[in-house]
mmCIF file of C-alpha atoms and ligand atoms in Angstrom:
data_model
loop_
_atom_site.group_PDB
_atom_site.id
_atom_site.type_symbol
_atom_site.label_atom_id
_atom_site.label_comp_id
_atom_site.label_asym_id
_atom_site.label_seq_id
_atom_site.Cartn_x
_atom_site.Cartn_y
_atom_site.Cartn_z
ATOM 1 C CA MET A 1 0.000 0.000 0.000
ATOM 2 C CA THR A 2 1.254 3.475 -0.826
ATOM 3 C CA LEU A 3 0.319 7.001 0.259
ATOM 4 C CA LYS A 4 2.337 8.563 -2.568
ATOM 5 C CA THR A 5 0.932 11.741 -4.089
ATOM 6 C CA ASN A 6 1.896 14.550 -6.461
ATOM 7 C CA ILE A 7 1.554 18.305 -6.377
ATOM 8 C CA GLY A 8 2.367 19.557 -9.856
ATOM 9 C CA ASN A 9 5.583 17.861 -10.918
ATOM 10 C CA ASP A 10 6.686 17.089 -7.369
ATOM 11 C CA SER A 11 6.164 13.658 -5.815
ATOM 12 C CA PHE A 12 5.783 12.903 -2.135
ATOM 13 C CA ASP A 13 5.934 9.587 -0.269
ATOM 14 C CA SER A 14 3.012 10.557 1.927
ATOM 15 C CA CYS A 15 -0.058 12.779 1.652
ATOM 16 C CA MET A 16 0.170 14.541 5.030
ATOM 17 C CA MET A 17 2.177 17.552 6.127
ATOM 18 C CA ASN A 18 2.030 20.550 8.446
ATOM 19 C CA ALA A 19 -0.127 23.597 7.836
ATOM 20 C CA SER A 20 1.797 26.836 7.567
ATOM 21 C CA GLY A 21 2.059 28.471 10.969
ATOM 22 C CA VAL A 22 2.426 25.238 12.881
ATOM 23 C CA TRP A 23 5.821 23.738 13.727
ATOM 24 C CA CYS A 24 7.569 25.615 10.961
ATOM 25 C CA SER A 25 8.926 28.928 12.231
ATOM 26 C CA THR A 26 12.525 27.868 12.908
ATOM 27 C CA VAL A 27 15.085 25.558 11.336
ATOM 28 C CA ASP A 28 14.798 23.250 14.371
ATOM 29 C CA GLU A 29 11.034 22.913 13.922
ATOM 30 C CA LEU A 30 11.367 22.297 10.194
ATOM 31 C CA GLU A 31 14.026 19.670 10.875
ATOM 32 C CA ALA A 32 11.655 17.901 13.285
ATOM 33 C CA LEU A 33 9.092 17.693 10.477
ATOM 34 C CA ILE A 34 11.677 16.278 8.064
ATOM 35 C CA ASP A 35 12.540 13.647 10.666
ATOM 36 C CA SER A 36 8.860 12.752 11.188
ATOM 37 C CA LYS A 37 6.482 10.790 8.945
ATOM 38 C CA ALA A 38 5.276 14.051 7.355
ATOM 39 C CA ALA A 39 5.514 14.111 3.560
ATOM 40 C CA THR A 40 7.352 17.439 3.630
ATOM 41 C CA PHE A 41 6.959 20.854 5.238
ATOM 42 C CA VAL A 42 5.668 24.306 4.435
ATOM 43 C CA THR A 43 7.432 27.164 6.193
ATOM 44 C CA LYS A 44 5.792 29.741 8.389
ATOM 45 C CA THR A 45 4.499 32.486 6.111
ATOM 46 C CA ALA A 46 7.474 34.765 5.517
ATOM 47 C CA THR A 47 7.337 38.518 5.064
ATOM 48 C CA LEU A 48 10.120 40.737 3.714
ATOM 49 C CA ALA A 49 11.311 41.716 7.207
ATOM 50 C CA PRO A 50 11.058 39.634 10.394
ATOM 51 C CA ARG A 51 7.882 40.278 12.421
ATOM 52 C CA GLU A 52 7.189 39.830 16.129
ATOM 53 C CA GLY A 53 3.475 39.393 15.528
ATOM 54 C CA ASN A 54 0.604 40.309 17.833
ATOM 55 C CA PRO A 55 0.721 40.675 21.640
ATOM 56 C CA LEU A 56 0.554 37.549 23.861
ATOM 57 C CA PRO A 57 -1.434 35.526 24.691
ATOM 58 C CA ARG A 58 -2.375 35.003 21.049
ATOM 59 C CA VAL A 59 -3.117 31.266 20.861
ATOM 60 C CA HIS A 60 -5.645 29.395 22.983
ATOM 61 C CA HIS A 61 -6.708 25.751 22.809
ATOM 62 C CA PHE A 62 -10.176 24.508 23.717
ATOM 63 C CA GLY A 63 -10.613 20.751 23.383
ATOM 64 C CA PRO A 64 -9.441 19.652 19.911
ATOM 65 C CA ASN A 65 -9.790 23.249 18.691
ATOM 66 C CA SER A 66 -7.859 26.493 18.766
ATOM 67 C CA ILE A 67 -8.202 30.210 18.307
ATOM 68 C CA ASN A 68 -5.179 32.231 17.267
ATOM 69 C CA SER A 69 -4.317 35.762 16.380
ATOM 70 C CA SER A 70 -0.604 35.348 15.832
ATOM 71 C CA GLY A 71 -0.225 38.168 13.301
ATOM 72 C CA LEU A 72 2.400 36.519 11.092
ATOM 73 C CA PRO A 73 5.353 36.363 13.503
ATOM 74 C CA ASN A 74 8.256 35.107 11.375
ATOM 75 C CA GLU A 75 11.997 35.346 10.844
ATOM 76 C CA GLY A 76 11.797 37.146 7.499
ATOM 77 C CA ILE A 77 12.190 35.859 3.945
ATOM 78 C CA ASP A 78 16.014 35.704 3.957
ATOM 79 C CA TYR A 79 15.961 33.287 6.904
ATOM 80 C CA TYR A 80 13.586 30.869 5.152
ATOM 81 C CA LEU A 81 15.392 31.089 1.811
ATOM 82 C CA GLU A 82 18.652 30.223 3.543
ATOM 83 C CA ALA A 83 16.990 27.373 5.462
ATOM 84 C CA LEU A 84 15.537 25.988 2.225
ATOM 85 C CA ALA A 85 18.900 26.192 0.471
ATOM 86 C CA ASN A 86 20.410 24.118 3.293
ATOM 87 C CA PHE A 87 17.558 21.596 3.358
ATOM 88 C CA GLU A 88 17.697 21.200 -0.421
ATOM 89 C CA ALA A 89 21.450 20.581 -0.214
ATOM 90 C CA THR A 90 21.057 17.913 2.476
ATOM 91 C CA HIS A 91 17.870 16.349 1.010
ATOM 92 C CA PRO A 92 18.395 16.654 -2.760
ATOM 93 C CA ASN A 93 15.460 14.381 -3.638
ATOM 94 C CA ARG A 94 12.836 16.107 -1.526
ATOM 95 C CA ALA A 95 10.565 19.026 -2.397
ATOM 96 C CA PHE A 96 9.503 21.630 0.164
ATOM 97 C CA PHE A 97 7.053 24.526 0.286
ATOM 98 C CA LEU A 98 7.880 28.166 1.032
ATOM 99 C CA SER A 99 4.939 30.249 2.282
ATOM 100 C CA VAL A 100 5.026 34.013 1.719
ATOM 101 C CA THR A 101 2.844 37.087 1.956
ATOM 102 C CA GLU A 102 3.020 40.794 2.565
ATOM 103 C CA LEU A 103 0.658 43.381 3.943
ATOM 104 C CA ALA A 104 0.205 45.540 0.838
ATOM 105 C CA GLU A 105 -0.222 44.728 -2.838
ATOM 106 C CA ASP A 106 3.046 46.321 -4.011
ATOM 107 C CA GLN A 107 4.889 44.583 -1.180
ATOM 108 C CA ILE A 108 3.483 41.244 -2.344
ATOM 109 C CA GLU A 109 5.085 41.959 -5.704
ATOM 110 C CA THR A 110 8.372 42.809 -3.958
ATOM 111 C CA ILE A 111 8.465 39.534 -2.008
ATOM 112 C CA MET A 112 7.477 37.463 -5.052
ATOM 113 C CA GLN A 113 10.259 39.147 -7.048
ATOM 114 C CA ARG A 114 12.656 38.440 -4.181
ATOM 115 C CA VAL A 115 11.773 34.711 -4.324
ATOM 116 C CA HIS A 116 11.873 34.735 -8.134
ATOM 117 C CA GLN A 117 15.402 36.154 -8.095
ATOM 118 C CA SER A 118 16.637 33.792 -5.349
ATOM 119 C CA ASP A 119 18.252 30.376 -5.784
ATOM 120 C CA TYR A 120 15.072 28.700 -4.514
ATOM 121 C CA HIS A 121 13.078 27.268 -7.411
ATOM 122 C CA GLY A 122 10.725 24.981 -5.477
ATOM 123 C CA LEU A 123 7.057 25.197 -4.509
ATOM 124 C CA VAL A 124 5.750 28.523 -3.235
ATOM 125 C CA GLU A 125 2.506 29.202 -1.409
ATOM 126 C CA LEU A 126 1.151 32.731 -1.543
ATOM 127 C CA ASN A 127 -0.895 33.262 1.602
ATOM 128 C CA LEU A 128 -3.933 35.371 0.701
ATOM 129 C CA SER A 129 -5.879 34.584 3.821
ATOM 130 C CA CYS A 130 -4.295 35.528 7.145
ATOM 131 C CA PRO A 131 -7.167 36.869 9.269
ATOM 132 C CA ASN A 132 -4.937 38.246 12.017
ATOM 133 C CA VAL A 133 -3.031 41.234 10.698
ATOM 134 C CA ILE A 134 -4.437 44.180 12.575
ATOM 135 C CA GLY A 135 -6.059 46.677 10.211
ATOM 136 C CA LYS A 136 -5.670 44.473 7.112
ATOM 137 C CA PRO A 137 -8.543 42.558 5.531
ATOM 138 C CA GLN A 138 -8.045 39.058 4.111
ATOM 139 C CA VAL A 139 -7.058 39.493 0.454
ATOM 140 C CA GLY A 140 -8.852 36.295 -0.554
ATOM 141 C CA TYR A 141 -12.211 37.922 0.185
ATOM 142 C CA ASP A 142 -11.448 40.697 -2.307
ATOM 143 C CA PHE A 143 -11.832 39.036 -5.707
ATOM 144 C CA GLU A 144 -10.611 41.985 -7.794
ATOM 145 C CA THR A 145 -7.440 42.391 -5.743
ATOM 146 C CA THR A 146 -6.792 38.642 -5.862
ATOM 147 C CA ALA A 147 -7.039 38.690 -9.666
ATOM 148 C CA ARG A 148 -4.806 41.766 -9.898
ATOM 149 C CA ILE A 149 -2.147 40.141 -7.681
ATOM 150 C CA LEU A 150 -2.218 36.914 -9.725
ATOM 151 C CA ASP A 151 -2.054 38.892 -12.996
ATOM 152 C CA ARG A 152 1.044 40.721 -11.813
ATOM 153 C CA THR A 153 2.660 37.639 -10.301
ATOM 154 C CA PHE A 154 2.202 35.400 -13.327
ATOM 155 C CA SER A 155 3.637 38.077 -15.631
ATOM 156 C CA TYR A 156 7.097 36.939 -14.441
ATOM 157 C CA PHE A 157 6.828 34.166 -11.823
ATOM 158 C CA ASP A 158 7.667 30.786 -13.353
ATOM 159 C CA GLN A 159 8.085 28.394 -10.454
ATOM 160 C CA PRO A 160 5.294 26.202 -9.032
ATOM 161 C CA LEU A 161 2.865 28.457 -7.201
ATOM 162 C CA GLY A 162 -0.154 27.776 -5.005
ATOM 163 C CA VAL A 163 -2.478 30.087 -3.104
ATOM 164 C CA LYS A 164 -3.785 29.633 0.427
ATOM 165 C CA LEU A 165 -7.407 30.706 0.577
ATOM 166 C CA PRO A 166 -9.775 31.683 3.359
ATOM 167 C CA PRO A 167 -12.958 29.652 3.776
ATOM 168 C CA TYR A 168 -15.913 30.686 1.622
ATOM 169 C CA PHE A 169 -19.492 30.161 2.729
ATOM 170 C CA ASP A 170 -21.595 30.985 -0.301
ATOM 171 C CA LEU A 171 -21.799 28.948 -3.488
ATOM 172 C CA SER A 172 -21.554 32.117 -5.600
ATOM 173 C CA HIS A 173 -18.226 32.892 -3.935
ATOM 174 C CA PHE A 174 -16.896 29.417 -4.818
ATOM 175 C CA ASP A 175 -17.986 30.085 -8.419
ATOM 176 C CA GLN A 176 -16.434 33.548 -8.580
ATOM 177 C CA MET A 177 -13.130 32.568 -6.987
ATOM 178 C CA ALA A 178 -12.813 29.398 -9.077
ATOM 179 C CA GLU A 179 -13.426 31.416 -12.256
ATOM 180 C CA ILE A 180 -10.542 33.720 -11.301
ATOM 181 C CA LEU A 181 -8.170 30.903 -10.290
ATOM 182 C CA ASN A 182 -8.855 28.981 -13.503
ATOM 183 C CA ARG A 183 -7.339 31.880 -15.493
ATOM 184 C CA TYR A 184 -3.841 31.143 -14.146
ATOM 185 C CA PRO A 185 -1.262 28.330 -14.335
ATOM 186 C CA LEU A 186 -1.549 27.680 -10.599
ATOM 187 C CA THR A 187 0.007 24.474 -9.326
ATOM 188 C CA TYR A 188 -2.373 24.158 -6.405
ATOM 189 C CA VAL A 189 -4.976 25.757 -4.179
ATOM 190 C CA ASN A 190 -4.860 25.282 -0.427
ATOM 191 C CA SER A 191 -8.262 25.376 1.317
ATOM 192 C CA ILE A 192 -8.713 26.522 4.056
ATOM 193 C CA ASN A 193 -6.937 28.921 6.372
ATOM 194 C CA SER A 194 -8.478 29.301 9.828
ATOM 195 C CA ILE A 195 -12.050 30.598 10.008
ATOM 196 C CA GLY A 196 -11.388 34.244 10.723
ATOM 197 C CA ASN A 197 -12.603 36.348 13.577
ATOM 198 C CA GLY A 198 -14.204 33.853 15.897
ATOM 199 C CA LEU A 199 -14.590 34.617 19.568
ATOM 200 C CA VAL A 200 -13.860 32.044 22.267
ATOM 201 C CA ILE A 201 -15.033 32.918 25.761
ATOM 202 C CA GLU A 202 -13.965 31.310 29.030
ATOM 203 C CA GLN A 203 -14.880 32.515 32.516
ATOM 204 C CA ASP A 204 -16.823 35.420 30.994
ATOM 205 C CA ALA A 205 -13.742 36.731 29.179
ATOM 206 C CA VAL A 206 -12.093 36.545 25.796
ATOM 207 C CA THR A 207 -9.204 34.062 25.646
ATOM 208 C CA ILE A 208 -6.588 35.853 23.515
ATOM 209 C CA ALA A 209 -5.256 39.396 23.765
ATOM 210 C CA PRO A 210 -5.139 40.866 20.219
ATOM 211 C CA LYS A 211 -8.166 42.352 18.446
ATOM 212 C CA GLN A 212 -10.452 42.287 21.512
ATOM 213 C CA GLY A 213 -10.215 38.487 21.492
ATOM 214 C CA TYR A 214 -11.149 37.899 17.852
ATOM 215 C CA GLY A 215 -9.052 35.260 16.092
ATOM 216 C CA GLY A 216 -8.866 32.468 13.541
ATOM 217 C CA LEU A 217 -10.586 29.239 14.537
ATOM 218 C CA GLY A 218 -8.866 25.915 13.852
ATOM 219 C CA GLY A 219 -9.187 22.267 14.820
ATOM 220 C CA ALA A 220 -12.034 19.767 14.756
ATOM 221 C CA ILE A 221 -14.801 22.414 14.626
ATOM 222 C CA ILE A 222 -13.713 23.626 11.184
ATOM 223 C CA LYS A 223 -13.580 20.242 9.439
ATOM 224 C CA GLN A 224 -16.975 20.432 7.742
ATOM 225 C CA THR A 225 -16.277 23.932 6.392
ATOM 226 C CA ALA A 226 -12.866 22.771 5.160
ATOM 227 C CA LEU A 227 -14.338 19.710 3.417
ATOM 228 C CA ALA A 228 -16.977 21.861 1.725
ATOM 229 C CA ASN A 229 -14.288 24.214 0.402
ATOM 230 C CA VAL A 230 -12.049 21.363 -0.778
ATOM 231 C CA ARG A 231 -14.969 19.752 -2.592
ATOM 232 C CA ALA A 232 -16.154 23.057 -4.050
ATOM 233 C CA PHE A 233 -12.768 23.847 -5.573
ATOM 234 C CA TYR A 234 -12.068 20.255 -6.646
ATOM 235 C CA THR A 235 -15.291 20.275 -8.659
ATOM 236 C CA ARG A 236 -14.783 23.783 -10.111
ATOM 237 C CA LEU A 237 -11.064 24.069 -10.862
ATOM 238 C CA LYS A 238 -9.349 22.745 -13.963
ATOM 239 C CA SER A 239 -7.857 19.348 -13.306
ATOM 240 C CA ASP A 240 -4.214 20.449 -13.417
ATOM 241 C CA ILE A 241 -4.692 22.602 -10.292
ATOM 242 C CA ALA A 242 -4.177 20.271 -7.324
ATOM 243 C CA ILE A 243 -6.021 20.802 -4.056
ATOM 244 C CA ILE A 244 -4.384 20.800 -0.649
ATOM 245 C CA GLY A 245 -6.981 20.198 2.053
ATOM 246 C CA THR A 246 -6.460 21.888 5.398
ATOM 247 C CA GLY A 247 -8.763 22.086 8.381
ATOM 248 C CA GLY A 248 -10.081 19.944 11.172
ATOM 249 C CA VAL A 249 -7.761 16.963 10.820
ATOM 250 C CA THR A 250 -7.349 15.037 14.065
ATOM 251 C CA SER A 251 -7.564 11.438 12.779
ATOM 252 C CA GLY A 252 -6.847 9.207 9.801
ATOM 253 C CA ARG A 253 -10.589 9.289 9.082
ATOM 254 C CA ASP A 254 -10.383 13.093 8.663
ATOM 255 C CA VAL A 255 -7.462 12.707 6.229
ATOM 256 C CA PHE A 256 -9.478 10.099 4.309
ATOM 257 C CA GLU A 257 -12.448 12.490 4.023
ATOM 258 C CA HIS A 258 -10.267 15.338 2.705
ATOM 259 C CA LEU A 259 -8.866 12.962 0.061
ATOM 260 C CA LEU A 260 -12.357 11.720 -0.785
ATOM 261 C CA CYS A 261 -13.390 15.357 -1.392
ATOM 262 C CA GLY A 262 -10.502 15.728 -3.829
ATOM 263 C CA ALA A 263 -7.426 16.797 -1.886
ATOM 264 C CA SER A 264 -4.066 15.509 -3.146
ATOM 265 C CA MET A 265 -2.312 16.494 0.082
ATOM 266 C CA VAL A 266 -3.725 17.104 3.558
ATOM 267 C CA GLN A 267 -2.298 19.602 6.048
ATOM 268 C CA VAL A 268 -2.510 19.417 9.814
ATOM 269 C CA GLY A 269 -2.535 22.515 12.028
ATOM 270 C CA THR A 270 -4.122 22.564 15.477
ATOM 271 C CA ALA A 271 -3.701 18.820 16.115
ATOM 272 C CA LEU A 272 -0.003 19.051 15.174
ATOM 273 C CA LEU A 273 0.416 21.892 17.635
ATOM 274 C CA GLN A 274 -1.270 19.786 20.328
ATOM 275 C CA GLU A 275 0.425 16.452 19.601
ATOM 276 C CA GLY A 276 3.752 17.313 17.963
ATOM 277 C CA PRO A 277 5.286 15.776 14.802
ATOM 278 C CA ALA A 278 4.675 12.219 16.094
ATOM 279 C CA ILE A 279 1.064 12.790 14.993
ATOM 280 C CA PHE A 280 2.045 11.940 11.399
ATOM 281 C CA ALA A 281 2.883 8.343 12.318
ATOM 282 C CA ARG A 282 -0.508 7.958 14.033
ATOM 283 C CA LEU A 283 -2.438 9.533 11.146
ATOM 284 C CA GLU A 284 -0.594 7.353 8.635
ATOM 285 C CA GLU A 285 -1.409 4.195 10.581
ATOM 286 C CA GLU A 286 -5.084 5.189 10.905
ATOM 287 C CA LEU A 287 -5.400 6.123 7.219
ATOM 288 C CA LYS A 288 -3.773 2.876 6.117
ATOM 289 C CA ALA A 289 -6.173 0.888 8.336
ATOM 290 C CA ILE A 290 -9.155 2.552 6.600
ATOM 291 C CA MET A 291 -7.670 1.929 3.144
ATOM 292 C CA ASP A 292 -7.012 -1.682 4.098
ATOM 293 C CA GLU A 293 -10.646 -2.105 5.179
ATOM 294 C CA TYR A 294 -11.851 -0.775 1.777
ATOM 295 C CA GLY A 295 -9.228 -2.711 -0.179
ATOM 296 C CA TYR A 296 -7.566 0.450 -1.502
ATOM 297 C CA THR A 297 -3.868 0.256 -2.311
ATOM 298 C CA SER A 298 -3.226 3.885 -3.270
ATOM 299 C CA ILE A 299 -4.914 7.219 -2.676
ATOM 300 C CA ASP A 300 -5.819 7.401 -6.378
ATOM 301 C CA ASP A 301 -8.271 4.555 -5.670
ATOM 302 C CA PHE A 302 -10.548 6.993 -3.818
ATOM 303 C CA LYS A 303 -9.258 10.566 -4.261
ATOM 304 C CA GLY A 304 -12.159 12.816 -5.286
ATOM 305 C CA LYS A 305 -14.586 9.885 -5.426
ATOM 306 C CA LEU A 306 -17.090 11.211 -2.915
ATOM 307 C CA LYS A 307 -20.426 9.463 -3.531
ATOM 308 C CA ASP A 308 -23.542 11.446 -4.531
ATOM 309 C CA THR A 309 -25.876 9.280 -2.482
ATOM 310 C CA ILE A 310 -25.682 7.537 0.883
HETATM 311 C C1 SIN B 401 -0.943 34.109 11.806
HETATM 312 O O1 SIN B 401 0.296 34.235 11.849
HETATM 313 O O2 SIN B 401 -1.697 34.999 12.244
HETATM 314 C C2 SIN B 401 -1.548 32.859 11.272
HETATM 315 C C3 SIN B 401 -1.172 32.625 9.859
HETATM 316 C C4 SIN B 401 -2.324 32.656 8.930
HETATM 317 O O3 SIN B 401 -3.472 32.539 9.351
HETATM 318 O O4 SIN B 401 -2.122 32.783 7.721
#
């Protein structure tokens, strides 16, 4: 039995990895992912300059769920480009993902140009969906700006590029965003980022400090929204745009459902933060047990094959 999968021209021995933001801010964390059963890693979303992010406490766990308003704390693009150069030198046969964003449209162009001109030619994820930058709306909810950014980026950017999207909740928004994404040679779409601007209350008070307690929701409670988004884009996007499914994965069954909805790779956020990189061995074992029960020998046996009737 194999869990092998592809994103664009890159092959991976497994179909599970971290979600950007979790276990991926430092070289040590990235190394721990390489040493785990994860397929690969995506870095913390890098900005041009290092950022401290929002005031603490900015992450709170409640059961298998989380709320965060981290605000893109990261070491800056040069740090991640150097880390990737070193990882590529020591693991020549493995592909990795670099996540990037910036807070203004022209700055997004600057960081994409910086990556374009660097020695890193691997997969890049443009994060259009961070809900936690104070005073900045999520780009992915602004369809015109998203199209303008992709127009500008694809006028020069020639390495494999994916976008990380926020969750959508209306079928017309799936249609509109898919129509835009289908105009470009995207390698993949990653659905979903956390569900923005939730409010978690304990002992009559908000649980995180930034933004009066508002933050992105993650973990088990977002699985159904994530699956709906994965399915919506899988059924609307041209077939050469792969889907990465992110949201609500705590078990092998959750991974299986993301794949069934059409994901080629599944990312783990909150549960990875709670359990550490050893979670990938557990998820792999649980997924393989389900595949064994159905008689599936590869993920292609069931990827995207969600049934229409019970
Ligand atoms: C954050 O740093 O606020 C989380 C990253 C994201 O949601 O894109």
